[in-house]
mmCIF file of C-alpha atoms in Angstrom:
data_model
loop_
_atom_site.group_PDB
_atom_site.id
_atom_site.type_symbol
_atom_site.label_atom_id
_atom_site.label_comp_id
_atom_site.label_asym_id
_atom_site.label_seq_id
_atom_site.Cartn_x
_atom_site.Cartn_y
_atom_site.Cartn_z
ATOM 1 C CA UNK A 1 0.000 0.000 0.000
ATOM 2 C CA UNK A 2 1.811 2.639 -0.982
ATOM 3 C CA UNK A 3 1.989 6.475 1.226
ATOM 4 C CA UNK A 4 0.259 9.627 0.574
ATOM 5 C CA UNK A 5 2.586 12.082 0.418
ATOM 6 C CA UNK A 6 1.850 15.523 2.122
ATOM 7 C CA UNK A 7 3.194 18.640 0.719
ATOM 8 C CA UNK A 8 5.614 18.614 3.963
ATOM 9 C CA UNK A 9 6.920 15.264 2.485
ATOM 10 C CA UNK A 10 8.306 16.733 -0.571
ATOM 11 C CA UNK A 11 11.606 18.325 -0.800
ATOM 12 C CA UNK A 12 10.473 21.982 -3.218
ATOM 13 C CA UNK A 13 12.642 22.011 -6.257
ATOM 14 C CA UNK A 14 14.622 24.948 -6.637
ATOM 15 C CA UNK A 15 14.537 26.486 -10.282
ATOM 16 C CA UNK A 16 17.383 29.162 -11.011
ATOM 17 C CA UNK A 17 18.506 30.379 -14.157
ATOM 18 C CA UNK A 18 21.847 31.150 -15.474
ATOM 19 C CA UNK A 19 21.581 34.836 -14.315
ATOM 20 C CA UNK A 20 21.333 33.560 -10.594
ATOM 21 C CA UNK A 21 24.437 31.560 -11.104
ATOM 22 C CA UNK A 22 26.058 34.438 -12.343
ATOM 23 C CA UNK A 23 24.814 36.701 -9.804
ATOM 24 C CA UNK A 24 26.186 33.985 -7.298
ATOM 25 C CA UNK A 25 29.562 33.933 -9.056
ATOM 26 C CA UNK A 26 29.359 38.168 -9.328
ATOM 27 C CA UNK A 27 28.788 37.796 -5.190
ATOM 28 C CA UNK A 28 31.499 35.549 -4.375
ATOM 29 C CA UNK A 29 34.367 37.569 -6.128
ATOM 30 C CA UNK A 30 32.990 40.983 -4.714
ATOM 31 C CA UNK A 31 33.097 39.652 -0.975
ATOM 32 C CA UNK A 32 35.948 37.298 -1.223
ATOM 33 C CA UNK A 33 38.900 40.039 -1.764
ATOM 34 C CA UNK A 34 40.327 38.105 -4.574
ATOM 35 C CA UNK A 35 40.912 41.155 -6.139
ATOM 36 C CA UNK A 36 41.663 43.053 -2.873
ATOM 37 C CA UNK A 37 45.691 43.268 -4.096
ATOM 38 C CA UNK A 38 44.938 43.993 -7.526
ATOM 39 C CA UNK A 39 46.952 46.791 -8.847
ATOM 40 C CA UNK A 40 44.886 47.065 -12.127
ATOM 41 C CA UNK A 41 41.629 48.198 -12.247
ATOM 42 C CA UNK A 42 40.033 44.169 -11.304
ATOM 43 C CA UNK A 43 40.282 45.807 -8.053
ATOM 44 C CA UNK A 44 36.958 47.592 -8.553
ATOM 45 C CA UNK A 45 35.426 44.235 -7.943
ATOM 46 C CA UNK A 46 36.772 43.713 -4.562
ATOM 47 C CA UNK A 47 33.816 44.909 -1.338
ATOM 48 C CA UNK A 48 36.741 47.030 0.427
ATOM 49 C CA UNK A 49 37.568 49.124 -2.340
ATOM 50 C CA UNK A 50 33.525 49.799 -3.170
ATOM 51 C CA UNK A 51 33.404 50.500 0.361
ATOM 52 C CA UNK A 52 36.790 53.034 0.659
ATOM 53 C CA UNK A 53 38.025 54.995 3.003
ATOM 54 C CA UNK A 54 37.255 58.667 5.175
ATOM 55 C CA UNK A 55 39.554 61.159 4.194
ATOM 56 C CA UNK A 56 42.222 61.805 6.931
ATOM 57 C CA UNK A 57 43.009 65.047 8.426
ATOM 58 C CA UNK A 58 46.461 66.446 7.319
ATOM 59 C CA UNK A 59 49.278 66.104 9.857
ATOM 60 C CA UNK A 60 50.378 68.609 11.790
ATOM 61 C CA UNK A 61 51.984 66.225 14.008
ATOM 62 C CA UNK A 62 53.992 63.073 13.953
ATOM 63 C CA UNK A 63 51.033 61.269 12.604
ATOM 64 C CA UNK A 64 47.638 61.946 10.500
ATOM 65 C CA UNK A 65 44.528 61.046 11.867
ATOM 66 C CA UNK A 66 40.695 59.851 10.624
ATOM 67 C CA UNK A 67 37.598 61.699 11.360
ATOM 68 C CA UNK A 68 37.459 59.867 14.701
ATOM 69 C CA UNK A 69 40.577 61.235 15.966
ATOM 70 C CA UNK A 70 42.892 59.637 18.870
ATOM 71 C CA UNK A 71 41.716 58.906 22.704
ATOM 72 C CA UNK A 72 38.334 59.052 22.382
ATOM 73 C CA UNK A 73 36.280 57.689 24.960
ATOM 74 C CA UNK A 74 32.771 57.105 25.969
ATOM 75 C CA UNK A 75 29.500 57.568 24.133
ATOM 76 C CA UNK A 76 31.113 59.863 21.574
ATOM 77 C CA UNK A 77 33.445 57.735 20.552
ATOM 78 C CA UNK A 78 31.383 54.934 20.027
ATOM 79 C CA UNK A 79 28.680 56.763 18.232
ATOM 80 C CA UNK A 80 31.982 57.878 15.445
ATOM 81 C CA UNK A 81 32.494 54.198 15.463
ATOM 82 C CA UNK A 82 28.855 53.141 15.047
ATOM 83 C CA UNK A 83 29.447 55.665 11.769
ATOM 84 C CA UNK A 84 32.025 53.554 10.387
ATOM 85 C CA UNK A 85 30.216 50.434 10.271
ATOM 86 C CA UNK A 86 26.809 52.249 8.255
ATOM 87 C CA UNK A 87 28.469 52.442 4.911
ATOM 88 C CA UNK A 88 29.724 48.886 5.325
ATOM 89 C CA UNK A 89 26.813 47.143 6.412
ATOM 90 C CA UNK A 90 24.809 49.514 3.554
ATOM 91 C CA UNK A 91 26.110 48.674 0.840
ATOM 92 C CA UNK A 92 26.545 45.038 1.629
ATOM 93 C CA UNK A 93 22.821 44.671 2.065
ATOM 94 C CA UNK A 94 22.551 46.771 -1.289
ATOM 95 C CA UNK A 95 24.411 44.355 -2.916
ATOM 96 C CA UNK A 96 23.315 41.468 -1.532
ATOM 97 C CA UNK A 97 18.993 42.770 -2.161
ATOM 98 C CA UNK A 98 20.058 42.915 -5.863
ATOM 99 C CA UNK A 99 21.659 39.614 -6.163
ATOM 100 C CA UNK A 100 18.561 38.027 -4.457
ATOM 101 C CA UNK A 101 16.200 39.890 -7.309
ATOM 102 C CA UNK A 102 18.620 38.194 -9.770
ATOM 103 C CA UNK A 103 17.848 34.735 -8.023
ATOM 104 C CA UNK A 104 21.561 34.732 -6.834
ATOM 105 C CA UNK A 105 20.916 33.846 -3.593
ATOM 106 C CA UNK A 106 18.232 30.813 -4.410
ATOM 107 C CA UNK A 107 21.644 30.026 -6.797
ATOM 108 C CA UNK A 108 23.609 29.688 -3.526
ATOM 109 C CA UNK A 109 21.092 27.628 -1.744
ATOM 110 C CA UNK A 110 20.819 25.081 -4.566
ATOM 111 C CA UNK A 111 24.747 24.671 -4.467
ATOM 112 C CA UNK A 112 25.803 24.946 -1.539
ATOM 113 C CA UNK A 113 23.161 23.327 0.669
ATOM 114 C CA UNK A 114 24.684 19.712 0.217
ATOM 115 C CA UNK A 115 28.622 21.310 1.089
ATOM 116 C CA UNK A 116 27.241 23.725 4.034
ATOM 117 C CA UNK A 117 24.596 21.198 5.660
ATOM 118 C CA UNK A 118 27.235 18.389 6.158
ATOM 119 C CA UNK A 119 30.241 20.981 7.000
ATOM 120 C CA UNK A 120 28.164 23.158 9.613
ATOM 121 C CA UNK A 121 24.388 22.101 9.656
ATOM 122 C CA UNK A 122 23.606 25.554 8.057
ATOM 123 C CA UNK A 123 21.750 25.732 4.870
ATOM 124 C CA UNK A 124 23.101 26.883 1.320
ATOM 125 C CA UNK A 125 21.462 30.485 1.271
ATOM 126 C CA UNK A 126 23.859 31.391 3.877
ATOM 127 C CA UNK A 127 26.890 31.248 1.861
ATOM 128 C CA UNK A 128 27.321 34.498 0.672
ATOM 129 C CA UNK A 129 27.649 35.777 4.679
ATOM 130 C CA UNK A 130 29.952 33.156 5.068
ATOM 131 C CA UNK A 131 31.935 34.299 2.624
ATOM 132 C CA UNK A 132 31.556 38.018 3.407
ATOM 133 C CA UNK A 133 33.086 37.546 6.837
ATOM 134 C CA UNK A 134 36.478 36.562 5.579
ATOM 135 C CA UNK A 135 36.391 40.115 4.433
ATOM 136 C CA UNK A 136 33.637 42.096 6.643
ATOM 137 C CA UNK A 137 32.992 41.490 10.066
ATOM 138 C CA UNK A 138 30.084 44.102 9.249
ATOM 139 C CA UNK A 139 28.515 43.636 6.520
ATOM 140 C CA UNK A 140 28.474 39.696 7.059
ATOM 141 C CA UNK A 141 26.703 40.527 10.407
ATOM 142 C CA UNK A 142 24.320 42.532 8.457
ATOM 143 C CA UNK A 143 23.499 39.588 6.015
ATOM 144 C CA UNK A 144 22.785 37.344 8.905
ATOM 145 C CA UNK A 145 20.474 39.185 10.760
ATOM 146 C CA UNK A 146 18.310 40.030 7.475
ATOM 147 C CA UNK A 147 18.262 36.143 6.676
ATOM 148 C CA UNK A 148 16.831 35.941 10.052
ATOM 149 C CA UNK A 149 14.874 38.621 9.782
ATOM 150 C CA UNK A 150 13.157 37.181 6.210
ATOM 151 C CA UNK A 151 12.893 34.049 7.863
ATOM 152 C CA UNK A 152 15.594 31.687 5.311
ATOM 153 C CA UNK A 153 16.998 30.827 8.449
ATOM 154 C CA UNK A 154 16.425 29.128 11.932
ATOM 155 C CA UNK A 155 17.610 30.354 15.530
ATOM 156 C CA UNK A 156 19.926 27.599 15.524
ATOM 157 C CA UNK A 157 21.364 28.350 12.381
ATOM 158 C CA UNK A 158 21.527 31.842 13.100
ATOM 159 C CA UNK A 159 23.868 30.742 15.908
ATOM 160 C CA UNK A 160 26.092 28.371 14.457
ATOM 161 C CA UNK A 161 26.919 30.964 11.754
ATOM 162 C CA UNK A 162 27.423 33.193 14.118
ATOM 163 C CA UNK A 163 30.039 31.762 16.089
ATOM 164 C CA UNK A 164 31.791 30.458 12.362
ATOM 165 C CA UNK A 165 31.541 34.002 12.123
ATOM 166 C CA UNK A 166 33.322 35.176 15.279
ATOM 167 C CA UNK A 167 36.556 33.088 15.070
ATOM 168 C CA UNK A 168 39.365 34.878 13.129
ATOM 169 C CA UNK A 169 36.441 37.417 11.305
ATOM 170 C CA UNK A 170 37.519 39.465 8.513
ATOM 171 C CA UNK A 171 40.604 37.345 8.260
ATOM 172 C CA UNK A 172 41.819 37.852 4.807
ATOM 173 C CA UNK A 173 41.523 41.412 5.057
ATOM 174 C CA UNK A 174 43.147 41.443 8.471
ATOM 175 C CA UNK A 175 46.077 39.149 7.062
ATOM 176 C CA UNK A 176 47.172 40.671 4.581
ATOM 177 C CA UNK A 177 46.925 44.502 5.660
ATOM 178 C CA UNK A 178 47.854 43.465 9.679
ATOM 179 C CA UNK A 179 49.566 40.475 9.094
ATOM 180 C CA UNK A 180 52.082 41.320 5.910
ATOM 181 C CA UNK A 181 54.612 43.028 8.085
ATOM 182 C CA UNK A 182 55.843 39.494 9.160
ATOM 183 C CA UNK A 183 55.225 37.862 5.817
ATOM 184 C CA UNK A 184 59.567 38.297 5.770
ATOM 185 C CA UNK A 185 59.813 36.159 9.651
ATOM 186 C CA UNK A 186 57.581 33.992 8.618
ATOM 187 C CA UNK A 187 58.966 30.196 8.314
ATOM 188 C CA UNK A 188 55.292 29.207 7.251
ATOM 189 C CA UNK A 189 53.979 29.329 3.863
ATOM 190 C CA UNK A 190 51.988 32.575 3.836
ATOM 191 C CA UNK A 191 48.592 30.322 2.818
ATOM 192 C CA UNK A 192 49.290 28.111 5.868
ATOM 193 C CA UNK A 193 47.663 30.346 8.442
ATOM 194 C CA UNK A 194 45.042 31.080 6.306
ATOM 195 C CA UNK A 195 44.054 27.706 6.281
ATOM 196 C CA UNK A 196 44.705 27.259 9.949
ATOM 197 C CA UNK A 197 41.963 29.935 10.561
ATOM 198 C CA UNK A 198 39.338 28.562 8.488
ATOM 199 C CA UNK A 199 39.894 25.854 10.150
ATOM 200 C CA UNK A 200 39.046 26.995 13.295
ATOM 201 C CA UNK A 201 36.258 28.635 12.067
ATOM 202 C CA UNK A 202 34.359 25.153 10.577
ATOM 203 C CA UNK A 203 35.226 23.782 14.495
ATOM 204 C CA UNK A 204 33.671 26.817 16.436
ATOM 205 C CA UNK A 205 31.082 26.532 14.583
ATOM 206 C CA UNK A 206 30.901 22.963 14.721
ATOM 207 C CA UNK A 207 31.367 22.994 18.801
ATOM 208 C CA UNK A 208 28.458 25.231 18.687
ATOM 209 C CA UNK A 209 26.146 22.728 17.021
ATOM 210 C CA UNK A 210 27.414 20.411 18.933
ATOM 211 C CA UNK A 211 25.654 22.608 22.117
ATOM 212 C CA UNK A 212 23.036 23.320 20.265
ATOM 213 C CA UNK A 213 22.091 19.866 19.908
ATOM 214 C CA UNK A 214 23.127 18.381 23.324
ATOM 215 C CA UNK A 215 21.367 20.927 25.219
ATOM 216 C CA UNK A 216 19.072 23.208 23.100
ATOM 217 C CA UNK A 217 16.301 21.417 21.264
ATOM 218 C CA UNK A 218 14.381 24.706 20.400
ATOM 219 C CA UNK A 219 14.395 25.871 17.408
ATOM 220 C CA UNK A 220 12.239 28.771 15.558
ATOM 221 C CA UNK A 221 12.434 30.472 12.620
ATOM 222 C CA UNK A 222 12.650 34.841 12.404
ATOM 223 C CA UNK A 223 11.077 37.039 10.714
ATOM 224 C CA UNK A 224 7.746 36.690 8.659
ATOM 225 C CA UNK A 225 8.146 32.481 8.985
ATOM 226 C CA UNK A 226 7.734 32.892 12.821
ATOM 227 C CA UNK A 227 4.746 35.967 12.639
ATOM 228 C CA UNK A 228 7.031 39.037 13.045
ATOM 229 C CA UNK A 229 7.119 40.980 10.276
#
């Protein structure tokens, strides 16, 4: 006797097109800082250099400073911080609203949902914040919260992400900006500790779905999936 299925049952095929694949593609290089070194003008497709820089104000000192200045403390300070994460966080979101209309992100859920959901228990559509935070602490933050938000993803997921997220974040940007004035002591290859901290990254977030699932069964769903716009 064979079983009904119910709607539930069924797994929804996803259709994309080749313009979501290329969208996908488009993503990946802008928020993976492949071009971040570029001397020619490839560089335009790298998230940093969309995102550039505040002018600095010229030295009269031994040193030039940003807008924020030096020694700043308290509320003030932070709200000249909170200023430098807006543009960030904008225009990732900008981006990342017009490679969903181009079916980009349904692109991203289709291929990556059967490397993600083995690797971290996180589903495909979440790629593209994954790969933001090698770059962007900020704007990968930002694409978290609005998958929440939308509802594409559970609490759980949210916080396994998140804590793939906080180990070594922004790392390739960090690396080789931070990190190149010991490129010349180092007796590593300069891609081992690259590796090394992506490492670390799959096992935090990994040790956090481990938690998760030893001692928090709960799990709902944000945004308009859960009843809050």
């Amino acid at each position: 006797m064979g079983e009904n299925k119910t709607p539930k049952d069924e797994t929804p095929k996803i259709k994309v097109g080749w313009v979501g694949y290329a969208a996908f593609i488009f993503a990946i290089i802008i928020f993976s800082g492949i071009f971040s070194s570029s001397d020619s003008w490839l560089k335009v497709f790298d998230f940093n250099v969309l995102n550039g820089k505040f002018g600095t104000i010229p030295p009269g000192a031994e040193k030039a400073l940003d807008f924020r200045g030096a020694s700043g403390t308290g509320a003030r300070d932070g709200f000249l911080f909170a200023i430098e994460l807006i543009p960030a966080v904008i225009l990732a979101l900008g981006i990342v609203n017009v490679i969903d209309g181009l079916g980009g992100l349904r692109a991203a859920q289709k291929l990556m949902t059967p490397i993600l959901k083995p690797l971290l228990g996180i589903p495909g559509i979440t790629a593209l914040a994954s790969i933001a935070n090698m770059q962007s602490t900020d704007a990968a933050a930002g694409m978290v919260k609005e998958l929440y938000d939308q509802g594409e993803i559970t609490d759980n997921e949210r916080s396994i992400l998140i804590a793939y997220q906080t180990s070594a974040s922004a790392f390739i940007t960090n690396y080789f900006s931070s990190g190149a004035a010991v490129f010349s002591y180092m007796v590593a290859p300069i891609i081992v500790p690259i590796i090394v901290m992506f490492v670390f990254k799959i096992i935090g977030g990994n040790l956090m779905r481990m938690y998760l699932k030893m001692f928090y069964r709960k799990d709902t769903t944000g945004g308009n999936a859960n009843g809050n716009a």
